[in-house]
mmCIF file of C-alpha atoms in Angstrom:
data_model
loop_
_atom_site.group_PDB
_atom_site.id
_atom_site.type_symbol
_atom_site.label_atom_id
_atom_site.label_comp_id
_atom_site.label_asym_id
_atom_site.label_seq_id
_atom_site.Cartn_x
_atom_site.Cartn_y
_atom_site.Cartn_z
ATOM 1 C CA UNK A 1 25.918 10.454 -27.543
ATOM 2 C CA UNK A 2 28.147 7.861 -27.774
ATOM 3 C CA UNK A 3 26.002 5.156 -29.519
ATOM 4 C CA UNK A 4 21.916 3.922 -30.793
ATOM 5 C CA UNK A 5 20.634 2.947 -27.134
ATOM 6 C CA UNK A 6 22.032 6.072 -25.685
ATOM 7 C CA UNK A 7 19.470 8.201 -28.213
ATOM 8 C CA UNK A 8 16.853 6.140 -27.274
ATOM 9 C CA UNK A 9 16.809 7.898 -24.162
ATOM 10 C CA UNK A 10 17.848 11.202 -25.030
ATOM 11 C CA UNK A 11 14.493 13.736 -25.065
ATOM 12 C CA UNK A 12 14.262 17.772 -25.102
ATOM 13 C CA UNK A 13 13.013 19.771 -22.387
ATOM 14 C CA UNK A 14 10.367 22.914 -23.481
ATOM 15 C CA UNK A 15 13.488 25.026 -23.827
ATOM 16 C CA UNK A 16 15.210 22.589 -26.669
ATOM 17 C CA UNK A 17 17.797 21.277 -23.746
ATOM 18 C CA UNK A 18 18.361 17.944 -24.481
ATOM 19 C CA UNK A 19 18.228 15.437 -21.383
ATOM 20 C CA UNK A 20 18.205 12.064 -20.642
ATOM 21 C CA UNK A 21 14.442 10.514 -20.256
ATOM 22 C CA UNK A 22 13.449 8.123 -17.219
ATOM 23 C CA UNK A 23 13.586 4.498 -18.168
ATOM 24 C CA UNK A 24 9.543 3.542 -17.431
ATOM 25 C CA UNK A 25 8.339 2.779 -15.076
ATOM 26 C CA UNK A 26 10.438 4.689 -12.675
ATOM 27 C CA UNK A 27 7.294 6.915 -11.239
ATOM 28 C CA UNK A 28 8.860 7.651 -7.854
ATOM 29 C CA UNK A 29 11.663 9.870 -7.867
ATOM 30 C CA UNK A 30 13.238 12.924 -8.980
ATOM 31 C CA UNK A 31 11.608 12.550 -13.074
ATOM 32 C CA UNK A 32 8.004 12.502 -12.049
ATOM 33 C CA UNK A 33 6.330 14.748 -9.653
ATOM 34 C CA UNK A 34 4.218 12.258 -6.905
ATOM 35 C CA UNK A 35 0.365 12.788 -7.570
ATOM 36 C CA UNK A 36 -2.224 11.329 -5.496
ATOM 37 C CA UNK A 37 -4.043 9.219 -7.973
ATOM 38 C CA UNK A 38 -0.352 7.392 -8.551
ATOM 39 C CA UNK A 39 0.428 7.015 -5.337
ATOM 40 C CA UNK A 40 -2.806 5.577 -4.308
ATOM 41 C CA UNK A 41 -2.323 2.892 -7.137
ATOM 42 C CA UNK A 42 0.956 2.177 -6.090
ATOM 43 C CA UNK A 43 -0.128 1.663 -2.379
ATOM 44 C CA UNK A 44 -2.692 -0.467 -3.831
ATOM 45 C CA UNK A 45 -0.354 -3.098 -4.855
ATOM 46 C CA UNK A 46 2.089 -2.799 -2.063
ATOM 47 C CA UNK A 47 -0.686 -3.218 0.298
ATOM 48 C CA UNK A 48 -1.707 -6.261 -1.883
ATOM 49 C CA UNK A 49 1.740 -7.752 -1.445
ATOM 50 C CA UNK A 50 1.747 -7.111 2.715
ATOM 51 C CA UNK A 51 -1.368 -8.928 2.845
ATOM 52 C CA UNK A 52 0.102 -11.675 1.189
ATOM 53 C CA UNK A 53 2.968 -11.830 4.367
ATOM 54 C CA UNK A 54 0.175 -11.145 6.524
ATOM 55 C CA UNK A 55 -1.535 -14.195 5.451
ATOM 56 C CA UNK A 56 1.927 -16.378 6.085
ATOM 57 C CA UNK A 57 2.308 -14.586 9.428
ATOM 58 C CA UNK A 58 -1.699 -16.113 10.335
ATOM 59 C CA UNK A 59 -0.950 -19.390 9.177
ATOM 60 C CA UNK A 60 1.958 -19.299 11.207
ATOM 61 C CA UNK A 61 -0.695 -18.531 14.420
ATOM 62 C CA UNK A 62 -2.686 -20.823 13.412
ATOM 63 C CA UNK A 63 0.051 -23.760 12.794
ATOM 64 C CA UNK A 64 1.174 -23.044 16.136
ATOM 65 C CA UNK A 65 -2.006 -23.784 17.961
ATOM 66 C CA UNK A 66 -2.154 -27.083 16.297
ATOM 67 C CA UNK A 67 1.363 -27.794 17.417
ATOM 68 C CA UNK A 68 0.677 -27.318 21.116
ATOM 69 C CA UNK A 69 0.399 -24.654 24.036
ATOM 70 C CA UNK A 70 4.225 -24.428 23.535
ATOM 71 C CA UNK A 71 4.354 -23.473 19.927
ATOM 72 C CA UNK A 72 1.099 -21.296 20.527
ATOM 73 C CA UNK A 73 2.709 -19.392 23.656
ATOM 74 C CA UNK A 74 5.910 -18.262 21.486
ATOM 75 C CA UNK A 75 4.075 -17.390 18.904
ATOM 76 C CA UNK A 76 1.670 -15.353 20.891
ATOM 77 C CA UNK A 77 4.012 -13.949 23.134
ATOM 78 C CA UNK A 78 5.840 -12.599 19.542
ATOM 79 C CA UNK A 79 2.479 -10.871 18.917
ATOM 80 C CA UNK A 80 2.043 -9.457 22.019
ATOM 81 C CA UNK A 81 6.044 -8.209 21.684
ATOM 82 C CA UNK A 82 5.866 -4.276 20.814
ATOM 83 C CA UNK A 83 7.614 -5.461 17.135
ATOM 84 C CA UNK A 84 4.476 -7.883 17.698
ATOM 85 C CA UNK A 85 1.882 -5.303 17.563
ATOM 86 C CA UNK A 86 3.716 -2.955 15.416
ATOM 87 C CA UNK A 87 3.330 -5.781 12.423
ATOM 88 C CA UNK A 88 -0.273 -6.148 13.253
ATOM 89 C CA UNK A 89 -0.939 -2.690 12.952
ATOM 90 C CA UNK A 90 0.350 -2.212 9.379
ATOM 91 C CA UNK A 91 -1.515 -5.206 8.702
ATOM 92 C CA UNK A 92 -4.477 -3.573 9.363
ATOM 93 C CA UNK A 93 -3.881 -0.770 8.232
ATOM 94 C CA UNK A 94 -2.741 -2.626 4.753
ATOM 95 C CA UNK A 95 -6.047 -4.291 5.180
ATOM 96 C CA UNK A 96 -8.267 -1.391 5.475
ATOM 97 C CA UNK A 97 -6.328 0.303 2.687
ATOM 98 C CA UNK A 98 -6.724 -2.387 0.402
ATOM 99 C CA UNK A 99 -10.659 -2.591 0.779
ATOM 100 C CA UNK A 100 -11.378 0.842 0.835
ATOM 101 C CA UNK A 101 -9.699 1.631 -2.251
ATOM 102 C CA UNK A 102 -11.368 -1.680 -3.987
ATOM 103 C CA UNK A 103 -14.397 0.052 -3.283
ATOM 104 C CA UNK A 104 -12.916 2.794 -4.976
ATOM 105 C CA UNK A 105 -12.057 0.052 -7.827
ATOM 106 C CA UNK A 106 -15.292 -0.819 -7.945
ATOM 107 C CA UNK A 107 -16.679 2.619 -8.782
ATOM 108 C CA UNK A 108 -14.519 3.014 -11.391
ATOM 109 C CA UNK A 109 -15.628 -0.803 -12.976
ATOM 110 C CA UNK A 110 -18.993 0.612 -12.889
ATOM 111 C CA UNK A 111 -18.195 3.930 -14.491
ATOM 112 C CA UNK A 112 -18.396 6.825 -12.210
ATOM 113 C CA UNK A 113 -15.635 8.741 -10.333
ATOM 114 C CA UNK A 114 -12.878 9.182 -13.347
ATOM 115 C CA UNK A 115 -13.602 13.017 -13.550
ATOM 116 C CA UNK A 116 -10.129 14.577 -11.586
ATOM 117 C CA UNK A 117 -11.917 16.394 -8.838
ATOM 118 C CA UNK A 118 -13.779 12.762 -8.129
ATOM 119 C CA UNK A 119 -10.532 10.903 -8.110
ATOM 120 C CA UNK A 120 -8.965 13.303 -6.067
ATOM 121 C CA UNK A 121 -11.679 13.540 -3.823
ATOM 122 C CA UNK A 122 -12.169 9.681 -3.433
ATOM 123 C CA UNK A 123 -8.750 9.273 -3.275
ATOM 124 C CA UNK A 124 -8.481 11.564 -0.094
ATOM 125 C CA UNK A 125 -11.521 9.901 1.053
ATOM 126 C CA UNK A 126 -9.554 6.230 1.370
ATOM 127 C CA UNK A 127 -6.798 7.604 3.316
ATOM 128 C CA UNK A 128 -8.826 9.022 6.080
ATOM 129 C CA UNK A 129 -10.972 5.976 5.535
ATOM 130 C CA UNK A 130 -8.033 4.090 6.528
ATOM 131 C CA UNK A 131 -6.412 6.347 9.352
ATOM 132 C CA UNK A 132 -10.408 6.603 11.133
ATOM 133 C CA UNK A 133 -11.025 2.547 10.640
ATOM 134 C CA UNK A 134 -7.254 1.660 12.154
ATOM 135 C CA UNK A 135 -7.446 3.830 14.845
ATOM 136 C CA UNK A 136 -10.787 2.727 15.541
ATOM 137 C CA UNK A 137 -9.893 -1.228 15.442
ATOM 138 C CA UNK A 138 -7.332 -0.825 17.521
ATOM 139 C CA UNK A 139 -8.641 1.204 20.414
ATOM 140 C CA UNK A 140 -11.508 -1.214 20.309
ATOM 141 C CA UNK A 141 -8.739 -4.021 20.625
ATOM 142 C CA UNK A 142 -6.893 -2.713 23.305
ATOM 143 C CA UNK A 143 -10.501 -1.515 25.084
ATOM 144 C CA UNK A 144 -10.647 -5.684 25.109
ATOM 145 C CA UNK A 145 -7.613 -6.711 25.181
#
């Protein structure tokens, strides 16, 4: 080790091999194996953040129809685009995510659910939550549409 801050990161495996630790937080990647309670919190607050540029992209609709028809039928015909729909579909899909596993949230503020095979289960339970309510939106959609 060539100096103080390199030891600070040095750490030894079960075997007594000495190797270099992760700087935390780094959870995705080759140091940490990807678990399902993780990676639901992480795709908590990465849905969080897309429906924060979800909310920008419906002001933006909503701007538009108080410019005019012309602002409104750019806009529109952006949304209708197959990009278009392909951003509104992650949108709700971030949207569904995110309240599905706040419910899950919510049953852990109150309590209940922290025992492993819960949290795995509930866990589980959000993602299909979220495939079976975006599928379902959007068939309905394009039913009207």
């Amino acid at each position: 080790m060539k100096d103080v801050r390199e030891a600070l990161f040095a750490g030894r495996t079960t075997e007594g091999k000495i190797v270099r630790r992760p700087i935390s937080p780094f959870m995705i990647g080759s140091a940490y194996k990807p678990q399902l309670s993780s990676m639901t919190s992480i795709m908590h607050r990465i849905t969080g953040c897309a429906l924060g540029l979800g909310t920008l992209l419906l002001t933006v609709w909503l701007v538009s129809a108080a410019w005019g028809d012309a602002a409104f039928s750019v806009v529109q015909a952006f949304l209708a685009s197959w990009i278009g729909i392909l951003i509104l579909i992650g949108f709700t899909a971030a949207l569904f995510y995110h309240f599905c596993n706040g419910l899950r949230h919510l049953g852990w503020d109150a309590g209940r659910g922290f025992e492993l095979t819960a949290m795995h289960r509930t866990g589980r339970l959000v993602i299909a939550a979220t495939v079976a309510l975006t599928v379902a939106f959007w068939v309905v959609g394009f039913l009207v549409w």
